[in-house]
Short mmCIF file of C-alpha atoms in Angstrom, two decimals:
data_model
loop_
_atom_site.label_atom_id
_atom_site.label_comp_id
_atom_site.label_asym_id
_atom_site.label_seq_id
_atom_site.Cartn_x
_atom_site.Cartn_y
_atom_site.Cartn_z
CA UNK L 833 0.24 10.61 -6.43
CA UNK L 834 3.54 10.60 -8.22
CA UNK L 835 4.91 7.34 -9.63
CA UNK L 836 8.19 6.58 -7.62
CA UNK L 837 10.72 3.93 -8.26
CA UNK L 838 13.84 3.53 -6.07
CA UNK L 839 15.28 -0.07 -6.22
CA UNK L 840 18.03 0.16 -3.53
CA UNK L 841 15.85 1.85 -0.93
CA UNK L 842 13.03 -0.24 -2.12
CA UNK L 843 10.36 2.46 -2.14
CA UNK L 844 7.97 1.85 -4.85
CA UNK L 845 4.60 3.48 -5.64
CA UNK L 846 2.27 2.78 -8.42
CA UNK L 847 -1.04 4.18 -9.43
CA UNK L 848 -3.64 1.63 -10.31
CA UNK L 849 -7.12 1.84 -11.80
CA UNK L 850 -9.90 1.26 -9.34
CA UNK L 851 -10.53 -2.19 -10.98
CA UNK L 852 -6.88 -3.29 -10.72
CA UNK L 853 -6.59 -2.09 -7.14
CA UNK L 854 -9.68 -3.83 -6.14
CA UNK L 855 -8.25 -7.01 -7.47
CA UNK L 856 -5.09 -6.69 -5.53
CA UNK L 857 -7.03 -5.87 -2.36
CA UNK L 858 -9.29 -8.71 -2.87
CA UNK L 859 -6.29 -11.19 -3.26
CA UNK L 860 -4.82 -9.61 0.00
CA UNK L 861 -8.01 -9.99 1.93
CA UNK L 862 -8.43 -13.47 0.78
CA UNK L 863 -4.76 -14.30 1.91
CA UNK L 864 -5.53 -12.74 5.32
CA UNK L 865 -8.72 -14.75 5.71
CA UNK L 866 -6.95 -17.93 4.68
CA UNK L 867 -3.92 -17.32 6.91
CA UNK L 868 -1.49 -17.54 3.89
CA UNK L 869 1.18 -15.33 2.33
CA UNK L 870 0.17 -12.87 -0.46
CA UNK L 871 2.25 -12.02 -3.46
CA UNK L 872 2.05 -8.75 -5.34
CA UNK L 873 3.87 -7.42 -8.36
CA UNK L 874 4.64 -3.69 -7.91
CA UNK L 875 6.56 -1.94 -10.68
CA UNK L 876 8.26 -5.24 -11.77
CA UNK L 877 9.20 -6.07 -8.21
CA UNK L 878 7.84 -9.18 -6.59
CA UNK L 879 6.61 -8.55 -3.05
CA UNK L 880 5.65 -11.35 -0.68
CA UNK L 881 3.72 -10.44 2.32
CA UNK L 882 4.24 -13.20 4.92
CA UNK L 883 1.40 -14.58 7.20
CA UNK L 884 2.85 -12.98 10.28
CA UNK L 885 2.78 -9.43 8.75
CA UNK L 886 1.36 -6.66 10.91
CA UNK L 887 -1.68 -4.86 9.32
CA UNK L 888 -3.01 -1.51 10.61
CA UNK L 889 -5.49 0.95 9.19
CA UNK L 890 -5.41 4.67 10.07
CA UNK L 891 -7.88 7.41 9.33
CA UNK L 892 -6.95 11.00 9.14
CA UNK L 893 -8.91 14.25 8.67
CA UNK L 894 -7.72 17.75 8.17
CA UNK L 895 -10.35 20.23 7.41
CA UNK L 896 -12.43 18.89 4.58
CA UNK L 897 -9.66 16.49 3.42
CA UNK L 898 -9.80 12.92 4.52
CA UNK L 899 -7.45 9.94 4.16
CA UNK L 900 -7.23 6.23 4.95
CA UNK L 901 -3.91 4.46 5.15
CA UNK L 902 -3.33 0.76 5.27
CA UNK L 903 0.09 -0.15 6.57
CA UNK L 904 1.45 -3.71 6.22
CA UNK L 905 4.88 -4.31 7.82
CA UNK L 906 6.99 -7.34 8.37
CA UNK L 907 10.62 -8.38 8.90
CA UNK L 908 12.25 -10.01 5.94
CA UNK L 909 14.06 -13.36 6.62
CA UNK L 910 17.90 -13.05 6.90
CA UNK L 911 19.45 -13.06 3.49
CA UNK L 912 16.09 -12.84 1.64
CA UNK L 913 17.37 -10.05 -0.60
CA UNK L 914 20.89 -11.58 -1.01
CA UNK L 915 22.22 -9.16 1.63
CA UNK L 916 22.87 -10.28 5.23
CA UNK L 917 21.09 -8.84 8.18
CA UNK L 918 17.52 -7.90 9.29
CA UNK L 919 15.51 -6.10 6.80
CA UNK L 920 12.00 -4.54 7.00
CA UNK L 921 9.53 -5.24 4.18
CA UNK L 922 6.70 -2.61 4.05
CA UNK L 923 3.65 -2.03 1.86
CA UNK L 924 1.74 1.09 2.45
CA UNK L 925 -1.52 1.97 0.79
CA UNK L 926 -2.49 5.66 1.06
CA UNK L 927 -6.25 6.30 0.84
CA UNK L 928 -7.69 8.83 -1.54
CA UNK L 929 -5.60 10.41 -4.28
CA UNK L 930 -5.56 14.14 -4.90
CA UNK L 931 -7.70 13.63 -7.91
CA UNK L 932 -10.34 11.86 -5.93
CA UNK L 933 -10.17 14.51 -3.19
CA UNK L 934 -10.72 17.25 -5.87
CA UNK L 935 -13.63 15.26 -7.33
CA UNK L 936 -15.26 14.62 -4.00
CA UNK L 937 -14.88 18.18 -2.78
CA UNK L 938 -16.41 19.49 -6.01
CA UNK L 939 -19.39 17.21 -5.60
CA UNK L 940 -19.99 18.39 -2.05
CA UNK L 941 -20.26 22.02 -3.09
#
């Protein structure tokens, strides 16, 4: 997965170690359980996921390749970024990286 950083369009992607990602997912799960907002720092950008965010999980399989995506979407409050109007905040976690896929496919052989 390539590292992407685009401030104005606000599409950020970061690759984390398993341990770091597990910590972020635990904090997010705890926030969901406790019905409270969750705050992440992604590539230096503070992302606040509100309580009313919509969360969905998707599973996809194509041949031997499998993927899980977790989509978290919400509408940012008016003026939250200093610009007027309605804005969508979105955090998307794509399942297995290409490196993991290669590793898991090698093990299956």
